[in-house]
Amino acid sequence: MQQFLFVAIAHFLALLSPGPDFFLVARTSVRAGWRHAANVCLGIAIANGVLILAALSGITLFRPDSISFIVIQLTGCAYLLYIGVLFIRFAGANSVSEYNVKKHGSDTESAGVWRHCREFSMGFLSGILNPKNALFYVSLATLIGGTTVISLKVVYGVWMFSIVLLWDLLIAIFIGNRVILKYFSQILPWLERVSGLILIGLALSVIMINLIALA
């Protein structure tokens, strides 16, 4: 019970720290509403589920000292740089009201399905390539240790997956609220620029850490 509480608290505290996933969910919710952001949330949660499974299973690909793990981190950094540049480049390109008019006025069924898939894919890529996620789950799995019974590992995995999904959905619903949305629509361009700079800064810092480690 003590170990479970430790894992649950450590995991939740990590969720409270805003990262790439948070910025992606927030931006999607502000621009398209919480229902579209829910697709992003599902993608992020499934990506976290994959990382949790890999870490708790002890897959060598996700060991911090392996070349493959460094490659995954650098690939994630490249994706963060890409998302960060997009955030800055298209900051304030469309207002929330303009986006909603276009969304309701011109969507075909196929376009709607494509948008859902694209949102899910963005969430999955953000979650699976987020260097912070991979490093956190590997570290947590190390602390849990290899002696923990499989059934307890399954409980840990299901719990963490569920909390990630629930937390991201709560963020999406909260930010997608009409009152909150009205406020966010006024500061959206600056929010996107700041978010983009944070993502780029995070990516560059991880790249520098890996280059120093390899030197």
Short mmCIF file of C-alpha atoms in Angstrom, two decimals, residues 20-191:
data_model
loop_
_atom_site.label_atom_id
_atom_site.label_comp_id
_atom_site.label_asym_id
_atom_site.label_seq_id
_atom_site.Cartn_x
_atom_site.Cartn_y
_atom_site.Cartn_z
CA PRO A 20 4.28 19.72 -24.11
CA ASP A 21 1.17 17.59 -23.58
CA PHE A 22 -0.48 20.30 -21.47
CA PHE A 23 0.21 23.03 -24.03
CA LEU A 24 -1.12 20.87 -26.88
CA VAL A 25 -4.33 20.02 -24.99
CA ALA A 26 -4.84 23.65 -23.93
CA ARG A 27 -4.25 25.04 -27.42
CA THR A 28 -6.59 22.51 -29.06
CA SER A 29 -9.31 23.14 -26.48
CA VAL A 30 -9.07 26.92 -26.96
CA ARG A 31 -9.06 26.72 -30.76
CA ALA A 32 -11.51 23.88 -31.40
CA GLY A 33 -13.32 23.12 -28.14
CA TRP A 34 -12.91 20.40 -25.54
CA ARG A 35 -14.50 17.66 -27.67
CA HIS A 36 -11.71 17.97 -30.23
CA ALA A 37 -9.17 18.26 -27.43
CA ALA A 38 -10.52 14.94 -26.10
CA ASN A 39 -9.03 13.24 -29.19
CA VAL A 40 -5.66 14.71 -28.27
CA CYS A 41 -6.13 13.54 -24.66
CA LEU A 42 -6.84 9.98 -25.80
CA GLY A 43 -3.74 9.96 -27.99
CA ILE A 44 -1.59 11.24 -25.11
CA ALA A 45 -3.04 8.66 -22.69
CA ILE A 46 -2.42 5.74 -25.07
CA ALA A 47 1.14 6.96 -25.69
CA ASN A 48 1.68 7.08 -21.92
CA GLY A 49 0.23 3.58 -21.71
CA VAL A 50 2.82 2.33 -24.23
CA LEU A 51 5.65 3.98 -22.28
CA ILE A 52 4.33 2.61 -18.97
CA LEU A 53 4.11 -0.91 -20.41
CA ALA A 54 7.62 -0.67 -21.86
CA ALA A 55 9.13 0.72 -18.65
CA LEU A 56 7.46 -1.77 -16.29
CA SER A 57 8.29 -4.66 -18.64
CA GLY A 58 11.96 -3.67 -18.54
CA ILE A 59 12.32 -3.37 -22.32
CA THR A 60 15.97 -2.51 -23.04
CA LEU A 61 14.93 0.04 -25.67
CA PHE A 62 13.80 2.35 -22.87
CA ARG A 63 16.85 2.05 -20.62
CA PRO A 64 18.43 5.49 -20.04
CA ASP A 65 21.97 4.25 -20.78
CA SER A 66 21.08 2.77 -24.18
CA ILE A 67 21.74 4.42 -27.54
CA SER A 68 18.17 3.64 -28.61
CA PHE A 69 16.82 5.66 -25.66
CA ILE A 70 18.99 8.64 -26.63
CA VAL A 71 17.74 8.37 -30.23
CA ILE A 72 14.14 8.35 -28.97
CA GLN A 73 14.85 11.43 -26.85
CA LEU A 74 16.43 13.31 -29.76
CA THR A 75 13.52 12.35 -32.03
CA GLY A 76 11.18 13.70 -29.37
CA CYS A 77 13.19 16.92 -29.24
CA ALA A 78 12.85 17.31 -33.00
CA TYR A 79 9.08 16.93 -32.66
CA LEU A 80 8.97 19.48 -29.82
CA LEU A 81 10.94 21.94 -31.96
CA TYR A 82 8.45 21.37 -34.80
CA ILE A 83 5.42 21.94 -32.56
CA GLY A 84 7.07 24.96 -30.93
CA VAL A 85 7.76 26.59 -34.29
CA LEU A 86 4.16 25.90 -35.39
CA PHE A 87 2.81 27.51 -32.22
CA ILE A 88 4.87 30.66 -32.83
CA ARG A 89 4.35 30.80 -36.59
CA PHE A 90 0.56 30.52 -36.47
CA ALA A 91 0.00 32.41 -33.20
CA GLY A 92 -3.27 34.31 -33.50
CA ALA A 93 -3.72 33.26 -37.13
CA ASN A 94 -7.43 32.66 -36.49
CA SER A 95 -9.61 33.79 -33.63
CA VAL A 96 -11.60 31.21 -31.69
CA SER A 97 -14.90 32.48 -33.10
CA GLU A 98 -13.58 32.38 -36.68
CA TYR A 99 -12.33 28.84 -36.16
CA ASN A 100 -15.67 27.67 -34.79
CA VAL A 101 -17.59 29.22 -37.71
CA LYS A 102 -15.36 27.40 -40.18
CA LYS A 103 -15.60 24.19 -38.16
CA HIS A 104 -19.39 24.13 -38.16
CA GLY A 105 -19.92 25.63 -41.58
CA SER A 106 -17.68 23.66 -43.89
CA ASP A 107 -16.90 20.26 -42.35
CA THR A 108 -17.82 17.19 -44.37
CA GLU A 109 -18.08 13.81 -42.71
CA SER A 110 -14.75 12.65 -44.19
CA ALA A 111 -13.06 15.90 -43.16
CA GLY A 112 -14.42 15.42 -39.64
CA VAL A 113 -13.01 11.89 -39.43
CA TRP A 114 -9.68 13.11 -40.76
CA ARG A 115 -9.57 15.88 -38.15
CA HIS A 116 -10.27 13.41 -35.33
CA CYS A 117 -7.48 11.13 -36.57
CA ARG A 118 -5.08 14.05 -36.92
CA GLU A 119 -5.85 15.28 -33.39
CA PHE A 120 -5.39 11.78 -31.98
CA SER A 121 -2.10 11.39 -33.87
CA MET A 122 -0.78 14.72 -32.60
CA GLY A 123 -1.61 13.69 -29.04
CA PHE A 124 0.00 10.27 -29.46
CA LEU A 125 3.18 11.71 -30.98
CA SER A 126 3.38 14.37 -28.28
CA GLY A 127 3.07 11.73 -25.56
CA ILE A 128 5.33 9.05 -27.05
CA LEU A 129 8.09 11.48 -28.12
CA ASN A 130 8.00 13.63 -24.99
CA PRO A 131 11.47 13.10 -23.43
CA LYS A 132 10.09 13.92 -19.98
CA ASN A 133 7.50 11.12 -20.16
CA ALA A 134 9.95 8.39 -21.14
CA LEU A 135 12.53 9.42 -18.55
CA PHE A 136 9.93 9.69 -15.77
CA TYR A 137 8.42 6.24 -16.35
CA VAL A 138 11.84 4.59 -16.63
CA SER A 139 12.90 6.26 -13.36
CA LEU A 140 9.67 5.22 -11.66
CA ALA A 141 10.04 1.63 -12.89
CA THR A 142 13.57 1.57 -11.46
CA LEU A 143 12.28 2.69 -8.06
CA ILE A 144 9.49 0.09 -8.12
CA GLY A 145 12.08 -2.61 -8.79
CA GLY A 146 11.94 -5.95 -10.53
CA THR A 147 10.69 -7.86 -7.49
CA THR A 148 7.21 -6.30 -7.62
CA VAL A 149 4.60 -8.89 -8.63
CA ILE A 150 3.10 -8.62 -12.11
CA SER A 151 -0.46 -8.10 -10.83
CA LEU A 152 0.66 -5.02 -8.87
CA LYS A 153 2.48 -3.67 -11.93
CA VAL A 154 -0.75 -4.04 -13.89
CA VAL A 155 -2.58 -2.05 -11.20
CA TYR A 156 0.10 0.66 -11.39
CA GLY A 157 -0.12 0.77 -15.18
CA VAL A 158 -3.93 0.96 -15.33
CA TRP A 159 -3.97 3.60 -12.58
CA MET A 160 -1.40 5.85 -14.27
CA PHE A 161 -3.06 5.50 -17.70
CA SER A 162 -6.47 6.38 -16.22
CA ILE A 163 -5.13 9.38 -14.30
CA VAL A 164 -3.36 10.77 -17.38
CA LEU A 165 -6.55 10.50 -19.44
CA LEU A 166 -8.79 11.93 -16.70
CA TRP A 167 -6.42 14.82 -15.88
CA ASP A 168 -6.01 15.86 -19.51
CA LEU A 169 -9.77 15.66 -20.09
CA LEU A 170 -10.37 17.88 -17.05
CA ILE A 171 -7.89 20.42 -18.44
CA ALA A 172 -9.61 20.31 -21.84
CA ILE A 173 -13.09 20.74 -20.35
CA PHE A 174 -11.99 23.52 -17.99
CA ILE A 175 -10.21 25.54 -20.68
CA GLY A 176 -13.01 24.80 -23.17
CA ASN A 177 -15.58 26.38 -20.85
CA ARG A 178 -17.29 29.36 -22.53
CA VAL A 179 -16.31 31.84 -19.84
CA ILE A 180 -12.71 30.63 -19.77
CA LEU A 181 -12.70 30.43 -23.57
CA LYS A 182 -13.75 34.05 -23.87
CA TYR A 183 -10.83 35.08 -21.68
CA PHE A 184 -8.34 32.81 -23.44
CA SER A 185 -9.38 34.06 -26.88
CA GLN A 186 -8.02 37.48 -25.94
CA ILE A 187 -4.61 36.22 -24.87
CA LEU A 188 -4.36 33.25 -27.28
CA PRO A 189 -1.67 34.75 -29.56
CA TRP A 190 0.64 35.49 -26.62
CA LEU A 191 -0.17 32.13 -25.00
#
